[in-house]
Amino acid sequence: ATSSVNIPGKDGKFKIFVKLSTNEPTAKIYYTITDATPTTDSMIFDTDEFLKLTATTTLKFFAYDADKNSEAIHVEQYNIHP
């Protein structure tokens, strides 16, 4: 499975709404927003939702499918200014 990030909206310069997606509907996307390396024990992204980032954040994520295939970890930096 592979995953990607899309920034579909930005509300001024105070927050960013981030959406993660995967090419396999049954794959899970694990992520962190604390600069920690994500694992299969990390938070699972709900692909019907958005992450609302209101402070400078390092987002790390990866997809993991039912066959236990994992991809390399993606790292995205969001700099949010008041």
PDB file of N, CA, C and O in Angstrom:
ATOM      1  N   ALA A   1       0.836  -1.186   0.000  1.00  0.00           N
ATOM      2  CA  ALA A   1       0.000   0.000   0.000  1.00  0.00           C
ATOM      3  C   ALA A   1       0.876   1.242   0.000  1.00  0.00           C
ATOM      4  O   ALA A   1       1.955   1.245   0.579  1.00  0.00           O
ATOM      5  N   THR A   2       0.406   2.257  -0.625  1.00  0.00           N
ATOM      6  CA  THR A   2       1.099   3.542  -0.587  1.00  0.00           C
ATOM      7  C   THR A   2       0.115   4.607  -0.107  1.00  0.00           C
ATOM      8  O   THR A   2      -1.082   4.512  -0.344  1.00  0.00           O
ATOM      9  N   SER A   3       0.649   5.608   0.558  1.00  0.00           N
ATOM     10  CA  SER A   3      -0.192   6.684   1.078  1.00  0.00           C
ATOM     11  C   SER A   3       0.293   8.015   0.556  1.00  0.00           C
ATOM     12  O   SER A   3       1.402   8.127   0.030  1.00  0.00           O
ATOM     13  N   SER A   4      -0.553   9.021   0.700  1.00  0.00           N
ATOM     14  CA  SER A   4      -0.184  10.358   0.261  1.00  0.00           C
ATOM     15  C   SER A   4      -0.895  11.385   1.129  1.00  0.00           C
ATOM     16  O   SER A   4      -1.830  11.069   1.851  1.00  0.00           O
ATOM     17  N   VAL A   5      -0.422  12.604   1.038  1.00  0.00           N
ATOM     18  CA  VAL A   5      -1.016  13.711   1.784  1.00  0.00           C
ATOM     19  C   VAL A   5      -1.525  14.750   0.798  1.00  0.00           C
ATOM     20  O   VAL A   5      -0.945  14.974  -0.250  1.00  0.00           O
ATOM     21  N   ASN A   6      -2.642  15.346   1.150  1.00  0.00           N
ATOM     22  CA  ASN A   6      -3.228  16.393   0.335  1.00  0.00           C
ATOM     23  C   ASN A   6      -3.642  17.514   1.285  1.00  0.00           C
ATOM     24  O   ASN A   6      -4.235  17.250   2.317  1.00  0.00           O
ATOM     25  N   ILE A   7      -3.316  18.731   0.957  1.00  0.00           N
ATOM     26  CA  ILE A   7      -3.732  19.869   1.788  1.00  0.00           C
ATOM     27  C   ILE A   7      -4.871  20.551   1.038  1.00  0.00           C
ATOM     28  O   ILE A   7      -4.635  21.431   0.229  1.00  0.00           O
ATOM     29  N   PRO A   8      -6.105  20.123   1.314  1.00  0.00           N
ATOM     30  CA  PRO A   8      -7.225  20.645   0.541  1.00  0.00           C
ATOM     31  C   PRO A   8      -7.685  22.034   0.942  1.00  0.00           C
ATOM     32  O   PRO A   8      -8.349  22.687   0.176  1.00  0.00           O
ATOM     33  N   GLY A   9      -7.304  22.497   2.113  1.00  0.00           N
ATOM     34  CA  GLY A   9      -7.771  23.817   2.514  1.00  0.00           C
ATOM     35  C   GLY A   9      -6.855  24.472   3.507  1.00  0.00           C
ATOM     36  O   GLY A   9      -6.154  23.806   4.249  1.00  0.00           O
ATOM     37  N   LYS A  10      -6.850  25.760   3.489  1.00  0.00           N
ATOM     38  CA  LYS A  10      -6.055  26.535   4.430  1.00  0.00           C
ATOM     39  C   LYS A  10      -6.906  27.711   4.856  1.00  0.00           C
ATOM     40  O   LYS A  10      -7.444  28.415   4.020  1.00  0.00           O
ATOM     41  N   ASP A  11      -7.101  27.894   6.147  1.00  0.00           N
ATOM     42  CA  ASP A  11      -7.927  28.968   6.666  1.00  0.00           C
ATOM     43  C   ASP A  11      -7.016  30.066   7.180  1.00  0.00           C
ATOM     44  O   ASP A  11      -6.522  30.007   8.284  1.00  0.00           O
ATOM     45  N   GLY A  12      -6.774  31.041   6.332  1.00  0.00           N
ATOM     46  CA  GLY A  12      -5.844  32.108   6.698  1.00  0.00           C
ATOM     47  C   GLY A  12      -4.467  31.526   6.946  1.00  0.00           C
ATOM     48  O   GLY A  12      -4.041  30.616   6.272  1.00  0.00           O
ATOM     49  N   LYS A  13      -3.791  32.040   7.925  1.00  0.00           N
ATOM     50  CA  LYS A  13      -2.486  31.496   8.251  1.00  0.00           C
ATOM     51  C   LYS A  13      -2.489  30.854   9.630  1.00  0.00           C
ATOM     52  O   LYS A  13      -1.463  30.589  10.190  1.00  0.00           O
ATOM     53  N   PHE A  14      -3.658  30.605  10.186  1.00  0.00           N
ATOM     54  CA  PHE A  14      -3.762  30.098  11.550  1.00  0.00           C
ATOM     55  C   PHE A  14      -3.931  28.591  11.636  1.00  0.00           C
ATOM     56  O   PHE A  14      -3.690  28.000  12.664  1.00  0.00           O
ATOM     57  N   LYS A  15      -4.410  27.946  10.563  1.00  0.00           N
ATOM     58  CA  LYS A  15      -4.594  26.502  10.609  1.00  0.00           C
ATOM     59  C   LYS A  15      -4.562  25.910   9.205  1.00  0.00           C
ATOM     60  O   LYS A  15      -4.823  26.602   8.224  1.00  0.00           O
ATOM     61  N   ILE A  16      -4.231  24.634   9.139  1.00  0.00           N
ATOM     62  CA  ILE A  16      -4.200  23.883   7.891  1.00  0.00           C
ATOM     63  C   ILE A  16      -4.976  22.594   8.121  1.00  0.00           C
ATOM     64  O   ILE A  16      -4.816  21.940   9.152  1.00  0.00           O
ATOM     65  N   PHE A  17      -5.792  22.226   7.154  1.00  0.00           N
ATOM     66  CA  PHE A  17      -6.531  20.975   7.219  1.00  0.00           C
ATOM     67  C   PHE A  17      -5.852  19.967   6.296  1.00  0.00           C
ATOM     68  O   PHE A  17      -5.765  20.194   5.089  1.00  0.00           O
ATOM     69  N   VAL A  18      -5.381  18.868   6.854  1.00  0.00           N
ATOM     70  CA  VAL A  18      -4.612  17.874   6.115  1.00  0.00           C
ATOM     71  C   VAL A  18      -5.420  16.593   5.997  1.00  0.00           C
ATOM     72  O   VAL A  18      -6.041  16.153   6.965  1.00  0.00           O
ATOM     73  N   LYS A  19      -5.402  15.999   4.812  1.00  0.00           N
ATOM     74  CA  LYS A  19      -6.082  14.724   4.584  1.00  0.00           C
ATOM     75  C   LYS A  19      -5.072  13.725   4.054  1.00  0.00           C
ATOM     76  O   LYS A  19      -4.328  14.019   3.132  1.00  0.00           O
ATOM     77  N   LEU A  20      -5.059  12.545   4.654  1.00  0.00           N
ATOM     78  CA  LEU A  20      -4.196  11.460   4.206  1.00  0.00           C
ATOM     79  C   LEU A  20      -5.054  10.448   3.451  1.00  0.00           C
ATOM     80  O   LEU A  20      -6.233  10.275   3.754  1.00  0.00           O
ATOM     81  N   SER A  21      -4.453   9.783   2.469  1.00  0.00           N
ATOM     82  CA  SER A  21      -5.184   8.772   1.718  1.00  0.00           C
ATOM     83  C   SER A  21      -4.242   7.640   1.338  1.00  0.00           C
ATOM     84  O   SER A  21      -3.022   7.776   1.424  1.00  0.00           O
ATOM     85  N   THR A  22      -4.826   6.534   0.941  1.00  0.00           N
ATOM     86  CA  THR A  22      -4.054   5.369   0.526  1.00  0.00           C
ATOM     87  C   THR A  22      -4.660   4.780  -0.736  1.00  0.00           C
ATOM     88  O   THR A  22      -5.851   4.983  -1.008  1.00  0.00           O
ATOM     89  N   ASN A  23      -3.840   4.055  -1.498  1.00  0.00           N
ATOM     90  CA  ASN A  23      -4.319   3.462  -2.742  1.00  0.00           C
ATOM     91  C   ASN A  23      -5.047   2.139  -2.521  1.00  0.00           C
ATOM     92  O   ASN A  23      -5.568   1.559  -3.454  1.00  0.00           O
ATOM     93  N   GLU A  24      -5.072   1.651  -1.303  1.00  0.00           N
ATOM     94  CA  GLU A  24      -5.774   0.409  -0.980  1.00  0.00           C
ATOM     95  C   GLU A  24      -6.831   0.704   0.077  1.00  0.00           C
ATOM     96  O   GLU A  24      -6.504   1.135   1.188  1.00  0.00           O
ATOM     97  N   PRO A  25      -8.096   0.458  -0.233  1.00  0.00           N
ATOM     98  CA  PRO A  25      -9.170   0.808   0.695  1.00  0.00           C
ATOM     99  C   PRO A  25      -9.083   0.120   2.056  1.00  0.00           C
ATOM    100  O   PRO A  25      -9.557   0.660   3.046  1.00  0.00           O
ATOM    101  N   THR A  26      -8.481  -1.053   2.134  1.00  0.00           N
ATOM    102  CA  THR A  26      -8.410  -1.762   3.415  1.00  0.00           C
ATOM    103  C   THR A  26      -7.134  -1.461   4.197  1.00  0.00           C
ATOM    104  O   THR A  26      -6.994  -1.906   5.335  1.00  0.00           O
ATOM    105  N   ALA A  27      -6.217  -0.716   3.598  1.00  0.00           N
ATOM    106  CA  ALA A  27      -4.975  -0.375   4.299  1.00  0.00           C
ATOM    107  C   ALA A  27      -5.254   0.670   5.380  1.00  0.00           C
ATOM    108  O   ALA A  27      -6.171   1.476   5.262  1.00  0.00           O
ATOM    109  N   LYS A  28      -4.456   0.646   6.421  1.00  0.00           N
ATOM    110  CA  LYS A  28      -4.548   1.635   7.482  1.00  0.00           C
ATOM    111  C   LYS A  28      -3.369   2.586   7.374  1.00  0.00           C
ATOM    112  O   LYS A  28      -2.275   2.194   6.980  1.00  0.00           O
ATOM    113  N   ILE A  29      -3.594   3.841   7.741  1.00  0.00           N
ATOM    114  CA  ILE A  29      -2.527   4.839   7.761  1.00  0.00           C
ATOM    115  C   ILE A  29      -2.241   5.166   9.230  1.00  0.00           C
ATOM    116  O   ILE A  29      -3.118   5.648   9.944  1.00  0.00           O
ATOM    117  N   TYR A  30      -1.029   4.883   9.649  1.00  0.00           N
ATOM    118  CA  TYR A  30      -0.592   5.186  11.009  1.00  0.00           C
ATOM    119  C   TYR A  30       0.182   6.497  10.958  1.00  0.00           C
ATOM    120  O   TYR A  30       0.958   6.730  10.023  1.00  0.00           O
ATOM    121  N   TYR A  31      -0.002   7.348  11.980  1.00  0.00           N
ATOM    122  CA  TYR A  31       0.653   8.650  11.940  1.00  0.00           C
ATOM    123  C   TYR A  31       0.993   9.163  13.334  1.00  0.00           C
ATOM    124  O   TYR A  31       0.454   8.695  14.333  1.00  0.00           O
ATOM    125  N   THR A  32       1.896  10.141  13.347  1.00  0.00           N
ATOM    126  CA  THR A  32       2.213  10.894  14.559  1.00  0.00           C
ATOM    127  C   THR A  32       2.314  12.368  14.184  1.00  0.00           C
ATOM    128  O   THR A  32       2.628  12.715  13.044  1.00  0.00           O
ATOM    129  N   ILE A  33       2.058  13.215  15.174  1.00  0.00           N
ATOM    130  CA  ILE A  33       2.227  14.665  14.989  1.00  0.00           C
ATOM    131  C   ILE A  33       3.139  15.216  16.083  1.00  0.00           C
ATOM    132  O   ILE A  33       3.170  16.403  16.327  1.00  0.00           O
ATOM    133  N   THR A  34       3.876  14.327  16.715  1.00  0.00           N
ATOM    134  CA  THR A  34       4.740  14.702  17.838  1.00  0.00           C
ATOM    135  C   THR A  34       6.217  14.597  17.484  1.00  0.00           C
ATOM    136  O   THR A  34       7.059  14.650  18.357  1.00  0.00           O
ATOM    137  N   ASP A  35       6.525  14.404  16.219  1.00  0.00           N
ATOM    138  CA  ASP A  35       7.889  14.206  15.726  1.00  0.00           C
ATOM    139  C   ASP A  35       8.423  12.811  16.059  1.00  0.00           C
ATOM    140  O   ASP A  35       9.549  12.487  15.765  1.00  0.00           O
ATOM    141  N   ALA A  36       7.600  11.966  16.674  1.00  0.00           N
ATOM    142  CA  ALA A  36       7.999  10.581  16.936  1.00  0.00           C
ATOM    143  C   ALA A  36       7.830   9.763  15.659  1.00  0.00           C
ATOM    144  O   ALA A  36       7.048  10.117  14.778  1.00  0.00           O
ATOM    145  N   THR A  37       8.548   8.665  15.569  1.00  0.00           N
ATOM    146  CA  THR A  37       8.428   7.768  14.426  1.00  0.00           C
ATOM    147  C   THR A  37       7.170   6.909  14.603  1.00  0.00           C
ATOM    148  O   THR A  37       7.001   6.269  15.632  1.00  0.00           O
ATOM    149  N   PRO A  38       6.275   6.916  13.606  1.00  0.00           N
ATOM    150  CA  PRO A  38       5.051   6.135  13.752  1.00  0.00           C
ATOM    151  C   PRO A  38       5.313   4.629  13.638  1.00  0.00           C
ATOM    152  O   PRO A  38       6.219   4.195  12.931  1.00  0.00           O
ATOM    153  N   THR A  39       4.499   3.872  14.344  1.00  0.00           N
ATOM    154  CA  THR A  39       4.515   2.409  14.299  1.00  0.00           C
ATOM    155  C   THR A  39       3.067   1.939  14.190  1.00  0.00           C
ATOM    156  O   THR A  39       2.144   2.754  14.200  1.00  0.00           O
ATOM    157  N   THR A  40       2.872   0.638  14.154  1.00  0.00           N
ATOM    158  CA  THR A  40       1.504   0.116  14.110  1.00  0.00           C
ATOM    159  C   THR A  40       0.790   0.281  15.452  1.00  0.00           C
ATOM    160  O   THR A  40      -0.374  -0.072  15.579  1.00  0.00           O
ATOM    161  N   ASP A  41       1.468   0.830  16.442  1.00  0.00           N
ATOM    162  CA  ASP A  41       0.836   1.190  17.717  1.00  0.00           C
ATOM    163  C   ASP A  41       0.430   2.666  17.746  1.00  0.00           C
ATOM    164  O   ASP A  41      -0.166   3.128  18.719  1.00  0.00           O
ATOM    165  N   SER A  42       0.747   3.403  16.686  1.00  0.00           N
ATOM    166  CA  SER A  42       0.431   4.834  16.620  1.00  0.00           C
ATOM    167  C   SER A  42      -1.045   5.047  16.282  1.00  0.00           C
ATOM    168  O   SER A  42      -1.785   4.096  16.017  1.00  0.00           O
ATOM    169  N   MET A  43      -1.451   6.316  16.245  1.00  0.00           N
ATOM    170  CA  MET A  43      -2.824   6.660  15.891  1.00  0.00           C
ATOM    171  C   MET A  43      -3.108   6.216  14.451  1.00  0.00           C
ATOM    172  O   MET A  43      -2.233   6.266  13.595  1.00  0.00           O
ATOM    173  N   ILE A  44      -4.348   5.804  14.212  1.00  0.00           N
ATOM    174  CA  ILE A  44      -4.789   5.431  12.866  1.00  0.00           C
ATOM    175  C   ILE A  44      -5.604   6.583  12.306  1.00  0.00           C
ATOM    176  O   ILE A  44      -6.527   7.086  12.946  1.00  0.00           O
ATOM    177  N   PHE A  45      -5.259   6.994  11.078  1.00  0.00           N
ATOM    178  CA  PHE A  45      -5.961   8.104  10.444  1.00  0.00           C
ATOM    179  C   PHE A  45      -7.301   7.628   9.885  1.00  0.00           C
ATOM    180  O   PHE A  45      -7.369   6.620   9.187  1.00  0.00           O
ATOM    181  N   ASP A  46      -8.364   8.365  10.173  1.00  0.00           N
ATOM    182  CA  ASP A  46      -9.685   8.098   9.617  1.00  0.00           C
ATOM    183  C   ASP A  46      -9.760   8.821   8.277  1.00  0.00           C
ATOM    184  O   ASP A  46      -9.806  10.059   8.234  1.00  0.00           O
ATOM    185  N   THR A  47      -9.776   8.070   7.170  1.00  0.00           N
ATOM    186  CA  THR A  47      -9.691   8.685   5.847  1.00  0.00           C
ATOM    187  C   THR A  47     -10.933   9.497   5.481  1.00  0.00           C
ATOM    188  O   THR A  47     -10.949  10.148   4.441  1.00  0.00           O
ATOM    189  N   ASP A  48     -11.969   9.458   6.319  1.00  0.00           N
ATOM    190  CA  ASP A  48     -13.139  10.307   6.092  1.00  0.00           C
ATOM    191  C   ASP A  48     -12.998  11.660   6.786  1.00  0.00           C
ATOM    192  O   ASP A  48     -13.883  12.500   6.678  1.00  0.00           O
ATOM    193  N   GLU A  49     -11.932  11.859   7.496  1.00  0.00           N
ATOM    194  CA  GLU A  49     -11.738  13.065   8.296  1.00  0.00           C
ATOM    195  C   GLU A  49     -10.526  13.865   7.812  1.00  0.00           C
ATOM    196  O   GLU A  49      -9.824  13.463   6.889  1.00  0.00           O
ATOM    197  N   PHE A  50     -10.263  14.980   8.472  1.00  0.00           N
ATOM    198  CA  PHE A  50      -9.094  15.817   8.237  1.00  0.00           C
ATOM    199  C   PHE A  50      -8.346  15.975   9.557  1.00  0.00           C
ATOM    200  O   PHE A  50      -8.959  15.930  10.626  1.00  0.00           O
ATOM    201  N   LEU A  51      -7.050  16.192   9.470  1.00  0.00           N
ATOM    202  CA  LEU A  51      -6.279  16.623  10.637  1.00  0.00           C
ATOM    203  C   LEU A  51      -6.281  18.141  10.623  1.00  0.00           C
ATOM    204  O   LEU A  51      -5.952  18.758   9.609  1.00  0.00           O
ATOM    205  N   LYS A  52      -6.639  18.745  11.723  1.00  0.00           N
ATOM    206  CA  LYS A  52      -6.622  20.210  11.831  1.00  0.00           C
ATOM    207  C   LYS A  52      -5.346  20.580  12.581  1.00  0.00           C
ATOM    208  O   LYS A  52      -5.212  20.286  13.762  1.00  0.00           O
ATOM    209  N   LEU A  53      -4.413  21.202  11.891  1.00  0.00           N
ATOM    210  CA  LEU A  53      -3.139  21.604  12.484  1.00  0.00           C
ATOM    211  C   LEU A  53      -3.193  23.094  12.788  1.00  0.00           C
ATOM    212  O   LEU A  53      -3.421  23.909  11.892  1.00  0.00           O
ATOM    213  N   THR A  54      -2.979  23.448  14.064  1.00  0.00           N
ATOM    214  CA  THR A  54      -3.069  24.859  14.456  1.00  0.00           C
ATOM    215  C   THR A  54      -1.758  25.393  15.000  1.00  0.00           C
ATOM    216  O   THR A  54      -1.689  26.527  15.449  1.00  0.00           O
ATOM    217  N   ALA A  55      -0.717  24.565  14.945  1.00  0.00           N
ATOM    218  CA  ALA A  55       0.618  24.970  15.375  1.00  0.00           C
ATOM    219  C   ALA A  55       1.622  24.278  14.460  1.00  0.00           C
ATOM    220  O   ALA A  55       1.289  23.303  13.781  1.00  0.00           O
ATOM    221  N   THR A  56       2.829  24.795  14.424  1.00  0.00           N
ATOM    222  CA  THR A  56       3.861  24.165  13.606  1.00  0.00           C
ATOM    223  C   THR A  56       3.972  22.689  13.997  1.00  0.00           C
ATOM    224  O   THR A  56       4.059  22.364  15.176  1.00  0.00           O
ATOM    225  N   THR A  57       3.907  21.828  12.988  1.00  0.00           N
ATOM    226  CA  THR A  57       3.792  20.386  13.221  1.00  0.00           C
ATOM    227  C   THR A  57       4.637  19.608  12.234  1.00  0.00           C
ATOM    228  O   THR A  57       4.692  19.947  11.054  1.00  0.00           O
ATOM    229  N   THR A  58       5.260  18.538  12.718  1.00  0.00           N
ATOM    230  CA  THR A  58       5.896  17.558  11.845  1.00  0.00           C
ATOM    231  C   THR A  58       4.979  16.347  11.812  1.00  0.00           C
ATOM    232  O   THR A  58       4.756  15.701  12.829  1.00  0.00           O
ATOM    233  N   LEU A  59       4.423  16.068  10.653  1.00  0.00           N
ATOM    234  CA  LEU A  59       3.531  14.937  10.457  1.00  0.00           C
ATOM    235  C   LEU A  59       4.333  13.792   9.844  1.00  0.00           C
ATOM    236  O   LEU A  59       5.028  13.980   8.843  1.00  0.00           O
ATOM    237  N   LYS A  60       4.260  12.627  10.458  1.00  0.00           N
ATOM    238  CA  LYS A  60       4.907  11.427   9.932  1.00  0.00           C
ATOM    239  C   LYS A  60       3.842  10.354   9.790  1.00  0.00           C
ATOM    240  O   LYS A  60       3.017  10.168  10.688  1.00  0.00           O
ATOM    241  N   PHE A  61       3.844   9.625   8.663  1.00  0.00           N
ATOM    242  CA  PHE A  61       2.804   8.627   8.427  1.00  0.00           C
ATOM    243  C   PHE A  61       3.276   7.565   7.444  1.00  0.00           C
ATOM    244  O   PHE A  61       4.227   7.768   6.690  1.00  0.00           O
ATOM    245  N   PHE A  62       2.577   6.425   7.482  1.00  0.00           N
ATOM    246  CA  PHE A  62       2.825   5.353   6.520  1.00  0.00           C
ATOM    247  C   PHE A  62       1.584   4.472   6.418  1.00  0.00           C
ATOM    248  O   PHE A  62       0.754   4.429   7.322  1.00  0.00           O
ATOM    249  N   ALA A  63       1.475   3.770   5.282  1.00  0.00           N
ATOM    250  CA  ALA A  63       0.366   2.841   5.071  1.00  0.00           C
ATOM    251  C   ALA A  63       0.821   1.427   5.407  1.00  0.00           C
ATOM    252  O   ALA A  63       1.988   1.065   5.216  1.00  0.00           O
ATOM    253  N   TYR A  64      -0.146   0.644   5.904  1.00  0.00           N
ATOM    254  CA  TYR A  64       0.103  -0.746   6.297  1.00  0.00           C
ATOM    255  C   TYR A  64      -1.129  -1.532   5.883  1.00  0.00           C
ATOM    256  O   TYR A  64      -2.240  -1.233   6.329  1.00  0.00           O
ATOM    257  N   ASP A  65      -0.950  -2.544   5.008  1.00  0.00           N
ATOM    258  CA  ASP A  65      -2.115  -3.246   4.492  1.00  0.00           C
ATOM    259  C   ASP A  65      -2.363  -4.580   5.203  1.00  0.00           C
ATOM    260  O   ASP A  65      -1.599  -4.990   6.082  1.00  0.00           O
ATOM    261  N   ALA A  66      -3.442  -5.246   4.815  1.00  0.00           N
ATOM    262  CA  ALA A  66      -3.851  -6.492   5.463  1.00  0.00           C
ATOM    263  C   ALA A  66      -2.822  -7.608   5.298  1.00  0.00           C
ATOM    264  O   ALA A  66      -2.765  -8.525   6.109  1.00  0.00           O
ATOM    265  N   ASP A  67      -2.007  -7.531   4.250  1.00  0.00           N
ATOM    266  CA  ASP A  67      -0.954  -8.527   4.032  1.00  0.00           C
ATOM    267  C   ASP A  67       0.323  -8.179   4.791  1.00  0.00           C
ATOM    268  O   ASP A  67       1.368  -8.776   4.564  1.00  0.00           O
ATOM    269  N   LYS A  68       0.242  -7.176   5.647  1.00  0.00           N
ATOM    270  CA  LYS A  68       1.354  -6.697   6.474  1.00  0.00           C
ATOM    271  C   LYS A  68       2.482  -6.071   5.652  1.00  0.00           C
ATOM    272  O   LYS A  68       3.630  -6.080   6.049  1.00  0.00           O
ATOM    273  N   ASN A  69       2.120  -5.504   4.504  1.00  0.00           N
ATOM    274  CA  ASN A  69       3.076  -4.744   3.711  1.00  0.00           C
ATOM    275  C   ASN A  69       3.077  -3.311   4.224  1.00  0.00           C
ATOM    276  O   ASN A  69       2.021  -2.723   4.442  1.00  0.00           O
ATOM    277  N   SER A  70       4.269  -2.771   4.389  1.00  0.00           N
ATOM    278  CA  SER A  70       4.426  -1.422   4.907  1.00  0.00           C
ATOM    279  C   SER A  70       5.271  -0.618   3.935  1.00  0.00           C
ATOM    280  O   SER A  70       6.140  -1.159   3.263  1.00  0.00           O
ATOM    281  N   GLU A  71       5.027   0.660   3.870  1.00  0.00           N
ATOM    282  CA  GLU A  71       5.841   1.535   3.022  1.00  0.00           C
ATOM    283  C   GLU A  71       6.791   2.360   3.896  1.00  0.00           C
ATOM    284  O   GLU A  71       6.696   2.350   5.122  1.00  0.00           O
ATOM    285  N   ALA A  72       7.680   3.067   3.238  1.00  0.00           N
ATOM    286  CA  ALA A  72       8.584   3.975   3.955  1.00  0.00           C
ATOM    287  C   ALA A  72       7.767   5.093   4.602  1.00  0.00           C
ATOM    288  O   ALA A  72       6.693   5.463   4.115  1.00  0.00           O
ATOM    289  N   ILE A  73       8.267   5.616   5.676  1.00  0.00           N
ATOM    290  CA  ILE A  73       7.579   6.685   6.407  1.00  0.00           C
ATOM    291  C   ILE A  73       7.720   8.007   5.655  1.00  0.00           C
ATOM    292  O   ILE A  73       8.805   8.380   5.228  1.00  0.00           O
ATOM    293  N   HIS A  74       6.588   8.686   5.491  1.00  0.00           N
ATOM    294  CA  HIS A  74       6.561  10.020   4.891  1.00  0.00           C
ATOM    295  C   HIS A  74       6.718  11.049   6.010  1.00  0.00           C
ATOM    296  O   HIS A  74       6.191  10.855   7.103  1.00  0.00           O
ATOM    297  N   VAL A  75       7.406  12.144   5.717  1.00  0.00           N
ATOM    298  CA  VAL A  75       7.569  13.223   6.686  1.00  0.00           C
ATOM    299  C   VAL A  75       7.177  14.543   6.004  1.00  0.00           C
ATOM    300  O   VAL A  75       7.688  14.866   4.944  1.00  0.00           O
ATOM    301  N   GLU A  76       6.254  15.252   6.634  1.00  0.00           N
ATOM    302  CA  GLU A  76       5.808  16.551   6.130  1.00  0.00           C
ATOM    303  C   GLU A  76       5.909  17.576   7.252  1.00  0.00           C
ATOM    304  O   GLU A  76       5.487  17.303   8.374  1.00  0.00           O
ATOM    305  N   GLN A  77       6.429  18.735   6.939  1.00  0.00           N
ATOM    306  CA  GLN A  77       6.557  19.814   7.918  1.00  0.00           C
ATOM    307  C   GLN A  77       5.555  20.911   7.584  1.00  0.00           C
ATOM    308  O   GLN A  77       5.488  21.372   6.441  1.00  0.00           O
ATOM    309  N   TYR A  78       4.766  21.314   8.560  1.00  0.00           N
ATOM    310  CA  TYR A  78       3.791  22.390   8.391  1.00  0.00           C
ATOM    311  C   TYR A  78       4.169  23.516   9.346  1.00  0.00           C
ATOM    312  O   TYR A  78       4.205  23.322  10.546  1.00  0.00           O
ATOM    313  N   ASN A  79       4.441  24.673   8.785  1.00  0.00           N
ATOM    314  CA  ASN A  79       4.807  25.851   9.574  1.00  0.00           C
ATOM    315  C   ASN A  79       3.602  26.786   9.594  1.00  0.00           C
ATOM    316  O   ASN A  79       3.231  27.350   8.575  1.00  0.00           O
ATOM    317  N   ILE A  80       3.016  26.913  10.753  1.00  0.00           N
ATOM    318  CA  ILE A  80       1.801  27.700  10.893  1.00  0.00           C
ATOM    319  C   ILE A  80       2.111  28.935  11.729  1.00  0.00           C
ATOM    320  O   ILE A  80       2.670  28.839  12.814  1.00  0.00           O
ATOM    321  N   HIS A  81       1.768  30.069  11.167  1.00  0.00           N
ATOM    322  CA  HIS A  81       2.087  31.347  11.809  1.00  0.00           C
ATOM    323  C   HIS A  81       0.812  32.072  12.195  1.00  0.00           C
ATOM    324  O   HIS A  81      -0.149  32.072  11.439  1.00  0.00           O
ATOM    325  N   PRO A  82       0.804  32.699  13.349  1.00  0.00           N
ATOM    326  CA  PRO A  82      -0.398  33.446  13.768  1.00  0.00           C
ATOM    327  C   PRO A  82      -0.591  34.711  12.950  1.00  0.00           C
ATOM    328  O   PRO A  82       0.268  35.169  12.291  1.00  0.00           O
TER     329      PRO A  82
END
